[in-house]
Coordinates of C-alpha atoms in Angstrom, one line a residue:
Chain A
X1 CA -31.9 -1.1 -50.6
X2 CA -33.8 1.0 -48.0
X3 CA -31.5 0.9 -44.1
X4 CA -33.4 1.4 -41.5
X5 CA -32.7 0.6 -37.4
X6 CA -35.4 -0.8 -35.8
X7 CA -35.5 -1.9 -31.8
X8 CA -34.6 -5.8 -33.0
X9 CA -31.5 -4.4 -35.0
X10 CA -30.9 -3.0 -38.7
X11 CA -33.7 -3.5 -41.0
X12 CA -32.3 -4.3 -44.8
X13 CA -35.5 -4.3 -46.9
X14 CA -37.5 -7.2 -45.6
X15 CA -35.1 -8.7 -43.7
X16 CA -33.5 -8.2 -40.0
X17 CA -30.2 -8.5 -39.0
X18 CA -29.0 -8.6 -35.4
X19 CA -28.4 -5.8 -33.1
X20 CA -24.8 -6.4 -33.5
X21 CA -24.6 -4.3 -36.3
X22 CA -25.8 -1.7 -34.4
X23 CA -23.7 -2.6 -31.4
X24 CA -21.6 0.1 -29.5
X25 CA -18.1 -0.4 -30.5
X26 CA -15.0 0.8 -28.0
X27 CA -11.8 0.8 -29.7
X28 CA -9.1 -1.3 -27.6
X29 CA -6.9 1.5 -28.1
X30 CA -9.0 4.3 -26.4
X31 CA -8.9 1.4 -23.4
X32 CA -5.7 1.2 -23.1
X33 CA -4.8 5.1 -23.1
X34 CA -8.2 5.4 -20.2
X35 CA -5.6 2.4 -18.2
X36 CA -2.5 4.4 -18.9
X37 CA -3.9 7.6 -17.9
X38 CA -5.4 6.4 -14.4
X39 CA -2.1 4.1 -13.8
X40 CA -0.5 7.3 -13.2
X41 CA -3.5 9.7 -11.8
X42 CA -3.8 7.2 -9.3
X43 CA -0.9 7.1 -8.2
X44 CA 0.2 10.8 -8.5
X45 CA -3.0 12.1 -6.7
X46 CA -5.2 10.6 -3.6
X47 CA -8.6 10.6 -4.1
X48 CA -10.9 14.1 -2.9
X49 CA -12.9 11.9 -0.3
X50 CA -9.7 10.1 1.3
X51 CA -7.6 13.6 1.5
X52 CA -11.0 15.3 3.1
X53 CA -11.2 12.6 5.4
X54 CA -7.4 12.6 6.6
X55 CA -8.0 16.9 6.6
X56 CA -11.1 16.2 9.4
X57 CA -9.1 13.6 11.1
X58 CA -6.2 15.4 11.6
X59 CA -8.4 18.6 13.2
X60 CA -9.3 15.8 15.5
X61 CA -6.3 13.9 16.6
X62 CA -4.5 15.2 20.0
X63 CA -1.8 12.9 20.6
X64 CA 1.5 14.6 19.4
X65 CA 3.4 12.4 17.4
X66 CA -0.1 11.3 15.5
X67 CA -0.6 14.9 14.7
X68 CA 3.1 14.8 13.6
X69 CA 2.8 11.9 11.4
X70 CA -0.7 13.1 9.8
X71 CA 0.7 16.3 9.1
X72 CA 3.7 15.1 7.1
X73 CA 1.0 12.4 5.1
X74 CA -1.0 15.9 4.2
X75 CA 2.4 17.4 3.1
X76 CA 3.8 14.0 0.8
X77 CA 0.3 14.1 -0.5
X78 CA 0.9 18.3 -1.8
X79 CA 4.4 17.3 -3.0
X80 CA 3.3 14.2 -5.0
X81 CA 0.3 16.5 -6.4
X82 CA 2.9 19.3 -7.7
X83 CA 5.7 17.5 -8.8
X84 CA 3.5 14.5 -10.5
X85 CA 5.1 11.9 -8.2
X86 CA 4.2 8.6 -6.8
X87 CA 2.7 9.2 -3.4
X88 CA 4.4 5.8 -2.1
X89 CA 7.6 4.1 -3.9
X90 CA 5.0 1.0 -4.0
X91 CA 3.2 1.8 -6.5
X92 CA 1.4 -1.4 -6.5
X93 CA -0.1 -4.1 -8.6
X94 CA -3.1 -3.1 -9.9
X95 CA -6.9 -4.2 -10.0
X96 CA -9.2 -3.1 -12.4
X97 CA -12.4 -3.3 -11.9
X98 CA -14.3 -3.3 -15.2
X99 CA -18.1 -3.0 -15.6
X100 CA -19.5 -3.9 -19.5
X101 CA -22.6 -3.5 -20.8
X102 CA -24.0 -6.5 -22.7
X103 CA -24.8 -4.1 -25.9
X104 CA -20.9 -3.4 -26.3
X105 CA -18.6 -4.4 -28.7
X106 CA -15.1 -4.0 -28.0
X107 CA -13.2 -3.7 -31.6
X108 CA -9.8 -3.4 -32.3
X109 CA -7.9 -6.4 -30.2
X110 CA -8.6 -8.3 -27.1
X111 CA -10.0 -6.5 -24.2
X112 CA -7.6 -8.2 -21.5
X113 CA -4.4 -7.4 -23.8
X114 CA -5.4 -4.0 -24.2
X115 CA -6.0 -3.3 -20.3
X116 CA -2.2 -4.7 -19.5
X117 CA -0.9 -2.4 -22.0
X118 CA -2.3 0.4 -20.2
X119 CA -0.9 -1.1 -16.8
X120 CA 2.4 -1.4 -19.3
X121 CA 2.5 2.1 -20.4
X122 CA 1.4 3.9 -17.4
X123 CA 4.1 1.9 -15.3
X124 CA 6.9 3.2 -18.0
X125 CA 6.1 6.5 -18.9
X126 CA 4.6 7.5 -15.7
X127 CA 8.1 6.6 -13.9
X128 CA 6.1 4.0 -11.5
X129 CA 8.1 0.8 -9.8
X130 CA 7.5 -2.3 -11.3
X131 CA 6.3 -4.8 -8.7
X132 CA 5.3 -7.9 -10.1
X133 CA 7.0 -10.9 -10.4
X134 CA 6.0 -13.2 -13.2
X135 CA 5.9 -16.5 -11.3
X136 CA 4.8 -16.4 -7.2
X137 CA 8.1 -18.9 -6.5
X138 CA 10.3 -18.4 -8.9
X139 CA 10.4 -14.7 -8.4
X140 CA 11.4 -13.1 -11.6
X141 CA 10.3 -9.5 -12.0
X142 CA 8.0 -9.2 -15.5
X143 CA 9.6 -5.1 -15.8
X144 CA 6.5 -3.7 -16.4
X145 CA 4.3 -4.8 -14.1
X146 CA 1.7 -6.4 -16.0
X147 CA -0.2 -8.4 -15.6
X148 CA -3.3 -6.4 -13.6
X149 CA -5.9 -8.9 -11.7
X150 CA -9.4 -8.2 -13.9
X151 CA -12.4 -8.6 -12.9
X152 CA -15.5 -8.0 -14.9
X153 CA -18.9 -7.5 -14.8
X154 CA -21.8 -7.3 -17.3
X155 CA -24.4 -5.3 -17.1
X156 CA -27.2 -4.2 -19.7
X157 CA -26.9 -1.1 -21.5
X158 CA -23.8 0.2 -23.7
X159 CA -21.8 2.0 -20.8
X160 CA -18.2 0.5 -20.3
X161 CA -16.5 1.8 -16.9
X162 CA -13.5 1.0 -14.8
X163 CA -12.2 1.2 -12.1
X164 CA -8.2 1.2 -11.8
X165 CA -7.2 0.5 -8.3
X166 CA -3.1 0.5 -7.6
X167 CA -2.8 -1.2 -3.7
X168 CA 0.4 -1.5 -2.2
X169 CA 1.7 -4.8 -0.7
X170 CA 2.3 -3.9 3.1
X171 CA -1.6 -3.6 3.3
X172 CA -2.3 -6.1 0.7
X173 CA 0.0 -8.9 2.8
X174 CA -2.1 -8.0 6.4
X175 CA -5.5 -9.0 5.0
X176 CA -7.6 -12.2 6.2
X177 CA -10.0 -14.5 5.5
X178 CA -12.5 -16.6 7.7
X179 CA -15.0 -18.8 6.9
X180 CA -16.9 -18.6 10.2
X181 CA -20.0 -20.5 11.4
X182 CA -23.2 -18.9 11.4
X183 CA -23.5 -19.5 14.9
X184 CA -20.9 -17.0 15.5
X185 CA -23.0 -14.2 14.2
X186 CA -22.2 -10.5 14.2
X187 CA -20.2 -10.2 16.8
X188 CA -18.1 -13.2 15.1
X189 CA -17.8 -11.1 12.1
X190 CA -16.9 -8.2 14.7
X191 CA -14.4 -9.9 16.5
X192 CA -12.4 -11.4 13.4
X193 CA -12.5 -7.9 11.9
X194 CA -11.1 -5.9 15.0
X195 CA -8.4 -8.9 15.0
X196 CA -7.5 -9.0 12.0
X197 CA -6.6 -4.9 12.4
X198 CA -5.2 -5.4 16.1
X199 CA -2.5 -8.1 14.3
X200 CA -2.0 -5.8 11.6
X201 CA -0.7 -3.2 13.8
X202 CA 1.5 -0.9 12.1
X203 CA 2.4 -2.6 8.9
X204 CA -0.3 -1.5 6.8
X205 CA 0.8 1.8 7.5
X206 CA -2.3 3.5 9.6
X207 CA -4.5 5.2 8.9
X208 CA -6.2 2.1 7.3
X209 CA -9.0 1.9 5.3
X210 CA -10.7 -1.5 6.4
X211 CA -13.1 -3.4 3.4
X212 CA -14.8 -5.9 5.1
X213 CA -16.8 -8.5 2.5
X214 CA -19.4 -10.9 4.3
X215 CA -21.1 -13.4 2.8
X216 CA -20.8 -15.2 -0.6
X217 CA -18.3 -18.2 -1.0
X218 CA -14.6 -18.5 -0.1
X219 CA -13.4 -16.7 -3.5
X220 CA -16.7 -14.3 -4.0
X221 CA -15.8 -13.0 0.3
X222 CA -12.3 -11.7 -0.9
X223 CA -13.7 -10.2 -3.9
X224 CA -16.3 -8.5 -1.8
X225 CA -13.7 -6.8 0.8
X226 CA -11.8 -5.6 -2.6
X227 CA -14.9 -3.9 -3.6
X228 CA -15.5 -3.0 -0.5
X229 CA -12.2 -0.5 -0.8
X230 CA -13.2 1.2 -3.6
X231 CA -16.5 2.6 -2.7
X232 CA -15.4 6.3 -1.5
X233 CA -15.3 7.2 1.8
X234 CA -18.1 9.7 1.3
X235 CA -20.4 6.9 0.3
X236 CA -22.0 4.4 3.6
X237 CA -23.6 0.9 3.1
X238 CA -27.0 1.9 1.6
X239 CA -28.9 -0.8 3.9
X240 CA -29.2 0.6 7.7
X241 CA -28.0 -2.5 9.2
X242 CA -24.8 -3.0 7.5
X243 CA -24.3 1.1 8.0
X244 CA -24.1 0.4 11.7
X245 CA -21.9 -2.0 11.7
X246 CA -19.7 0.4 9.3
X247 CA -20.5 3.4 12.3
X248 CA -19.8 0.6 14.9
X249 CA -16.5 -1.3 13.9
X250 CA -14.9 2.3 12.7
X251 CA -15.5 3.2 16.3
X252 CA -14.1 0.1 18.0
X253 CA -10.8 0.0 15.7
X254 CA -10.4 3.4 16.7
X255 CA -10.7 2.6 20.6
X256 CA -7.5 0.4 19.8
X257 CA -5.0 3.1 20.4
X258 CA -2.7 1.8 17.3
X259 CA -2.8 5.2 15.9
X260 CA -1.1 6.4 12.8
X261 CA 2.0 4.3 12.1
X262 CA 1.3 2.5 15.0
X263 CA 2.8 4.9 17.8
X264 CA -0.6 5.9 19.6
X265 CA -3.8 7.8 18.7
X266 CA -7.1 7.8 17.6
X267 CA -6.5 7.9 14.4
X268 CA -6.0 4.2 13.3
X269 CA -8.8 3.7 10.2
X270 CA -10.3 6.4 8.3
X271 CA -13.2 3.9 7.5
X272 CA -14.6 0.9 7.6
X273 CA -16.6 -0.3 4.2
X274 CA -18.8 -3.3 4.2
X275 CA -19.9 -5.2 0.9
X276 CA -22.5 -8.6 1.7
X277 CA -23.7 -11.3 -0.9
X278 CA -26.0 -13.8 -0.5
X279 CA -24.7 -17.0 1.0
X280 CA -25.2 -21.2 1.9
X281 CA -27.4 -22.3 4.9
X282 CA -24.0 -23.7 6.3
X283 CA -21.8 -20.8 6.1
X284 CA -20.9 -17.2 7.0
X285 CA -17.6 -16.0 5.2
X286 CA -15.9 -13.2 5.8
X287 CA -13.0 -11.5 4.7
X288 CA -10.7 -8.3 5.6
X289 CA -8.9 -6.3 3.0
X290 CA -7.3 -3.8 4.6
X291 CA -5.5 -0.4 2.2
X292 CA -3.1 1.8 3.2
X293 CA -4.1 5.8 4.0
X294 CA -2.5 6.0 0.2
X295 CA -5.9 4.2 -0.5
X296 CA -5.6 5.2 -4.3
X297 CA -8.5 4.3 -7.4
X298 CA -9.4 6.5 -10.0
X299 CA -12.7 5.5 -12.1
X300 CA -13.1 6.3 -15.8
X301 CA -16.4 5.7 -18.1
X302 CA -15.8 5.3 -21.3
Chain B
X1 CA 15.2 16.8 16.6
X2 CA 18.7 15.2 17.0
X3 CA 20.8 16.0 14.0
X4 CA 23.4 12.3 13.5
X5 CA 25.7 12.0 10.9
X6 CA 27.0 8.5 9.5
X7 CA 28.8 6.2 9.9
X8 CA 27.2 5.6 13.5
X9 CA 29.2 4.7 16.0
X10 CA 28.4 3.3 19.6
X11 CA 29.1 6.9 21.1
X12 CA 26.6 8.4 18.7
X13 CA 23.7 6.1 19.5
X14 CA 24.2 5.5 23.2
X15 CA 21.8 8.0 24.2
X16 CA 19.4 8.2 21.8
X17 CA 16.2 6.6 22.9
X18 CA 12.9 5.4 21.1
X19 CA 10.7 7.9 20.4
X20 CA 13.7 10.7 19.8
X21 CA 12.9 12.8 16.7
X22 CA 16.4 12.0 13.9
X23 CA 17.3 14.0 11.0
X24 CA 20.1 11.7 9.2
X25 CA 22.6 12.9 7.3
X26 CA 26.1 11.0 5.3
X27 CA 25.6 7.8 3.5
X28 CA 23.3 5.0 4.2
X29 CA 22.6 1.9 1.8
X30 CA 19.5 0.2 0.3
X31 CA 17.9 -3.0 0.6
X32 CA 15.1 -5.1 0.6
X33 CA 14.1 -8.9 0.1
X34 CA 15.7 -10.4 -2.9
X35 CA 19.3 -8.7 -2.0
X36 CA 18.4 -9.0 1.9
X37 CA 18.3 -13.1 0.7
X38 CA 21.8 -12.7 -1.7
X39 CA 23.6 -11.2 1.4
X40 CA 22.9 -13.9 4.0
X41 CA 23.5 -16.3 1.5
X42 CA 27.7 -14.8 1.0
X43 CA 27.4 -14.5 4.9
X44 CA 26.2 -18.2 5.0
X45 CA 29.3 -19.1 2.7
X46 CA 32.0 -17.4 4.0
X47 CA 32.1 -14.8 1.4
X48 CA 32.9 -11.3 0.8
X49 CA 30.1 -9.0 0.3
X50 CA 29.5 -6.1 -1.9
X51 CA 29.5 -3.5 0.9
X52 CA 30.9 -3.0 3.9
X53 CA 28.6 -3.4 6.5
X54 CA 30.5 -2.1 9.7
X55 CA 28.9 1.0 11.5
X56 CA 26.4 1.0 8.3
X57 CA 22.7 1.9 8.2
X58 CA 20.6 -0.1 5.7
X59 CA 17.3 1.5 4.3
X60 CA 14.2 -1.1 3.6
X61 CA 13.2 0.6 0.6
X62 CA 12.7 -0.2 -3.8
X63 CA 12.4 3.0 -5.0
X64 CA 9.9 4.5 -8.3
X65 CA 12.6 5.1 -10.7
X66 CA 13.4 8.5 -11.0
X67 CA 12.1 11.0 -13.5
X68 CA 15.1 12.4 -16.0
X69 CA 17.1 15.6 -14.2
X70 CA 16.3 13.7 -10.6
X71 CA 18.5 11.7 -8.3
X72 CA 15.6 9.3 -7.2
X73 CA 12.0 8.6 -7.5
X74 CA 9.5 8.4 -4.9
X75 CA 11.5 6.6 -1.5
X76 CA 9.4 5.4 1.4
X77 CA 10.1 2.5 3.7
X78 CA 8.9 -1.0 3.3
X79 CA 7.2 -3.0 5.8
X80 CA 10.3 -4.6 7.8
X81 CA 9.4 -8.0 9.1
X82 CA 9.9 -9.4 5.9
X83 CA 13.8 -9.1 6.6
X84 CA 13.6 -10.7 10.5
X85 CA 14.6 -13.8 9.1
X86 CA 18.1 -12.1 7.7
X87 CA 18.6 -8.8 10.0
X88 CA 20.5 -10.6 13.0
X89 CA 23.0 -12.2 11.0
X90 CA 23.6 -9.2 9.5
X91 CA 23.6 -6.6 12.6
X92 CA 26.4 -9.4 14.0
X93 CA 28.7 -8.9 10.8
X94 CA 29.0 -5.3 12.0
X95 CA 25.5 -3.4 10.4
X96 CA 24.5 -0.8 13.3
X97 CA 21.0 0.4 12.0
X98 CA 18.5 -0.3 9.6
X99 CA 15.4 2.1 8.5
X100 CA 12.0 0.3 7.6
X101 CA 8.3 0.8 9.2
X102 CA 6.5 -1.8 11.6
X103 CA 7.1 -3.9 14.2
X104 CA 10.2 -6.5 14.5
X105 CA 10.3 -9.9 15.8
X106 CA 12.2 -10.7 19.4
X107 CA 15.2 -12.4 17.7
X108 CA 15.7 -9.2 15.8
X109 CA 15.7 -6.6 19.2
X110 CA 18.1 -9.4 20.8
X111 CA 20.4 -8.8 18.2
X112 CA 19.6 -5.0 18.2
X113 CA 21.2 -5.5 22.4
X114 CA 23.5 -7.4 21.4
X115 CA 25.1 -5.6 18.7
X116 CA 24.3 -2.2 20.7
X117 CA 22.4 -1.2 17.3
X118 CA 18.8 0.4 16.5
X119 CA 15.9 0.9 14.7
X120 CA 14.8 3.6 13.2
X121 CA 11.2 4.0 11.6
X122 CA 10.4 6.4 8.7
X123 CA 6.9 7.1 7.8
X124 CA 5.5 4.9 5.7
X125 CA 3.9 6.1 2.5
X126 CA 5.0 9.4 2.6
X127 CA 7.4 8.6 0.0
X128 CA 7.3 11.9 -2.1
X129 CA 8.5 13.9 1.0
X130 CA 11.5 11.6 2.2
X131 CA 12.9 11.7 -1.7
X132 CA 13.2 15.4 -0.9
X133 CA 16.3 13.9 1.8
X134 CA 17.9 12.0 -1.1
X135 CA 20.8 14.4 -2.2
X136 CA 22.4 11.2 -4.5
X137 CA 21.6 7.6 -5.7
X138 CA 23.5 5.1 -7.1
X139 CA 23.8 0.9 -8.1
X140 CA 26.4 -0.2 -6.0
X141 CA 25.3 -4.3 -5.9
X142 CA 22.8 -6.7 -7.7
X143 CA 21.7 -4.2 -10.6
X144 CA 19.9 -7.4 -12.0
X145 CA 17.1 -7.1 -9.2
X146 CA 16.1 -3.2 -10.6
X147 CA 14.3 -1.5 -7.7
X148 CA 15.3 -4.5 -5.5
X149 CA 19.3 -3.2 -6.1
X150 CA 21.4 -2.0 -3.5
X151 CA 21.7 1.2 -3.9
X152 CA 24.2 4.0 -1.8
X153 CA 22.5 6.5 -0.8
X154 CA 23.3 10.2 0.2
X155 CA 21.0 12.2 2.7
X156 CA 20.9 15.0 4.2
X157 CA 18.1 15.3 7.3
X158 CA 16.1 12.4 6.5
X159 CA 13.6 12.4 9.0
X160 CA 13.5 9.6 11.1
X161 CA 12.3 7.9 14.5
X162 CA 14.2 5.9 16.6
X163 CA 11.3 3.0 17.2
X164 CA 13.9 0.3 18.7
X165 CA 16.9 1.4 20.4
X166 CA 20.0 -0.1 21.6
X167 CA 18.3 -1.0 24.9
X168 CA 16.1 -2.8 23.3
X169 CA 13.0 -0.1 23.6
X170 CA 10.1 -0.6 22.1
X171 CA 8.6 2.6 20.5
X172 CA 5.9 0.1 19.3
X173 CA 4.7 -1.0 22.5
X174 CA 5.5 2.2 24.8
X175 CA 3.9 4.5 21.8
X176 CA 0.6 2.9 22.2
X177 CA 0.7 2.5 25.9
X178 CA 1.8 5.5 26.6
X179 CA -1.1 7.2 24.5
X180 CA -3.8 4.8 26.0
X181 CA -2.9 5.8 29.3
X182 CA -2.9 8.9 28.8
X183 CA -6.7 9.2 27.3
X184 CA -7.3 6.7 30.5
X185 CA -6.3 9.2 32.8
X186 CA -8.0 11.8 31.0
X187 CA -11.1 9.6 31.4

C-alpha cells in the first residue's frame, strides 16, 4: 500500500491516520541522562552571566572586607570548576523547568519518573548531598534526593527543553509572599521587596539574586519569582516599565549597605528579575524568591 | 590574620574581637539540625553525649560526600539561626565556639557573655575553598542522619571571622554601620 505524510498525518491509501504516527518521539532514557548531566554541571560550574556579573562587581566594590569576601567567591568558583566540585555543600533540591511541545511524544516510560532518575543519578554519581526529606514533618531523608518540584509547560511545535535549577535552602527559606491591595501600587510592591531583602540580611548569603513575580494568583506569584531567577542576568524585562523597576529596586537594595555576607558594601544583589502575569480586579500579588550568588541552572534542549 | 589552635580556651579568645581575620587549626566537630535536636534532647535528660563539648568548636555544616581518594566533599557553612533554639544550652554545657554564617538571636549573644564564648562566621557558599582546610573527616555520632552526622573534623587554617565575640560584638551590626558611615562621610 502506497505511505505517504501529508500535513493532517500519514496517508495509507485512501485513508488518514493521525499525526501521532508521525509524532516526535523522545526516549525517557535520553531525558534522564540530559537531568543527570545538568544535576552535576549545575552544580560544578556557575553560570557565564552570574560569574561576569560577580567579575564587574568586584572591580567596583571598595569596602575591604566585601572585596575580601568577593575575591574568595571568585576563587571557590575556579576550584569547584577544576576539580568538578560542588560550589556549595547544599547542593539543593532541584526545579526543573520543563517546556514541551504539543507535537511530542515522549516514549519509553513516564516523563515525571524519568526526570527523578536523573535528579537520582546525578545526586549519586556526581558525589552531590542529598537534601530532601521524604515527608516535611516527619523528616526522613529519601538518600537521593528525589523527588525534583516539575513544572511544565506546553507549547506548539516539537522542541522539548528544560531547565534544571539546583537552589539551596538558606536563600530558598528567606523568600516571601504578599498578596497586597492594588491600592498600594508600585511603591507597595517596592517596599515589600526592599523588606523582604533588608530581613533577609545575611542568610541568603549576599550577593543575592532577587526574582520578584507580580501579578497572577497566590500559587501562579511564587511560580513567577522562580522563573523570575532563571532568566540570566544578561537578559532585562523586555517591557520598559518593568525594566525600570528592575534598574530601580537593584539600585535601592544596593543603597542598603548589607553587602556581601552581610558585613558592609555595595555589593548586596547582583540583580533584580521581574516576571508579571495578568491578574483579578481585587488583587495585586507579589512574591520574592531570593537565590544565593551560587545562583546555579543549566538549560538543555533536547 | 590571627593563627588559633584548638581546644580554645578563655585566654585564647579574650582578645580577639569581631571583625579579626582567624585561620583555625586542631579539631573542631560538625553539626547541624537533626543532631543539634538529638543533643539537647540527652542534655534535656540528663544524659551523656557523644562528644565532649568543653572548650569545643562546633561547625554548622552537612557536607557533599566526598569523591573516592578525598577526606571530604564540598564544606561551607549553613545558615545559623536554625540552631538558636539549641546553641545556649549547649554553650552552658561547656561548648566555646561554633562556625555557621548569619545573624543570631539575642538569647544566643547572652549566652555567648555568659559563657565568655564566640562566633565565628565562614563564608557562605564558598564551599569548594574551605574543603581545601579539611586535613581529616570522620563519623563520630548519629551515622543514621548521613550528611546530618556529627562528624570530627581536622583543620588546618580554616579561614574564619570572628562575627560575635565574647563581648558580645556584633560584626553584623558594626560591619554595616561602620561601612555606611563611612560612604556617608565620603558623601
Amino acid at each position: 500500500m502506497r505511505k505517504k505524510d501529508c500535513k493532517e498525518g500519514v496517508l495509507l491509501g485512501n485513508i488518514i491516520f493521525p499525526s501521532i504516527l508521525n509524532m516526535r518521539k523522545i526516549d525517557c532514557n535520553e531525558i534522564t541522562k540530559a537531568v543527570k548531566n545538568a544535576c552535576m554541571e549545575a552544580n560544578y560550574y556557575i553560570p557565564e552571566d552570574v560569574r561576569l556579573v560577580l567579575e564587574k562587581r568586584y572591580g567596583e566594590e571598595t569596602w575591604p572586607m566585601a572585596e575580601n569576601i568577593l575575591e574568595r567567591i571568585k576563587e571557590n568558583i575556579e576550584i569547584a570548576r577544576k576539580e568538578k566540585m560542588p560550589l556549595c555543600q547544599d547542593t539543593g533540591m532541584v526545579s526543573v523547568f520543563v517546556e514541551i511541545g504539543q507535537d511530542v511524544h515522549i516514549v519509553n516510560g513516564n516523563l515525571e519518573e524519568a526526570i527523578n532518575e536523573g535528579v537520582r543519578q546525578g545526586y549519586m554519581e556526581g558525589y552531590l548531598r542529598k537534601s530532601v526529606v521524604k515527608d516535611p514533618l516527619n523528616r526522613t531523608n529519601t538518600n537521593d534526593n528525589t523527588p525534583a518540584v516539575i513544572n511544565y509547560r506546553i507549547v506548539p511545535g516539537d522542541s522539548f527543553k528544560m531547565i534544571i535549577a539546583p537552589k539551596g535552602f538558606g536563600s530558598e527559606n528567606m523568600s516571601r509572599l504578599k498578596m497586597l491591595r492594588p491600592a498600594d501600587g508600585v511603591q507597595g510592591v517596592k517596599d515589600f521587596v526592599i523588606k523582604a531583602v533588608e530581613e533577609a540580611g545575611a542568610n541568603p548569603c549576599p550577593p543575592i539574586v532577587v526574582g520578584v513575580g507580580i501579578g497572577g494568583t497566590f500559587d501562579k506569584v511564587a511560580s513567577l519569582a522562580k522563573k523570575a531567577l532563571l532568566r540570566p542576568l544578561s537578559e532585562r524585562n523586555e517591557d520598559e516599565f518593568y525594566r525600570r523597576l528592575e534598574d530601580e529596586l537593584l539600585q535601592e537594595i544596593n543603597q542598603l549597605g548589607i553587602g556581601p555576607q552581610g558585613f558592609g558594601g555595595k555589593t548586596t544583589a547582583l540583580a533584580v528579575n521581574i516576571e508579571t502575569f495578568p491578574t483579578h480586579i481585587a488583587g495585586l500579588p507579589v512574591a520574592v524568591n531570593i537565590n544565593c550568588h551560587v545562583a546555579r541552572y543549566k538549560e538543555v534542549e533536547l | 590574620m590571627i593563627k588559633l589552635t584548638t581546644p580554645l580556651t578563655d585566654e585564647k579568645i579574650k582578645n580577639l574581637k569581631a571583625g579579626d581575620n582567624v585561620l583555625l587549626s586542631g579539631t573542631i566537630y560538625t553539626a547541624r539540625d537533626a543532631a543539634h535536636e538529638r543533643l539537647v534532647q540527652l542534655l534535656d535528660k540528663g544524659e551523656r553525649l557523644p562528644i565532649e563539648l568543653k572548650d569545643q568548636i562546633i561547625y554548622y555544616v552537612g557536607p557533599s560526600p566526598a569523591k573516592p581518594g578525598k577526606v571530604i566533599g564540598s564544606a561551607g557553612p549553613t545558615t545559623s539561626y536554625r540552631m538558636d533554639p539549641y546553641a545556649p544550652k549547649l554553650l552552658d554545657a561547656g561548648l566555646k565556639g561554633m562556625i555557621g554564617k548569619g545573624d543570631r538571636g539575642d538569647e544566643v549573644v547572652e549566652a555567648i557573655i555568659k559563657n565568655k564564648g564566640l562566633y565565628f562566621v565562614a563564608i557562605g557558599g564558598v564551599a569548594a575553598l574551605l574543603s581545601k582546610s579539611i586535613k581529616k573527616a570522620e563519623v563520630v555520632a548519629y551515622e543514621d542522619l548521613g550528611s546530618e552526622a556529627i562528624r570530627r573534623l581536622k583543620v588546618e587554617d580554616l579561614p574564619l571571622i570572628v562575627a560575635i565575640d565574647s563581648k558580645g560584638n556584633n560584626l553584623y551590626e558594626s560591619g554595616r554601620k561602620m561601612y555606611l558611615e563611612n560612604r556617608k562621610a565620603k558623601a
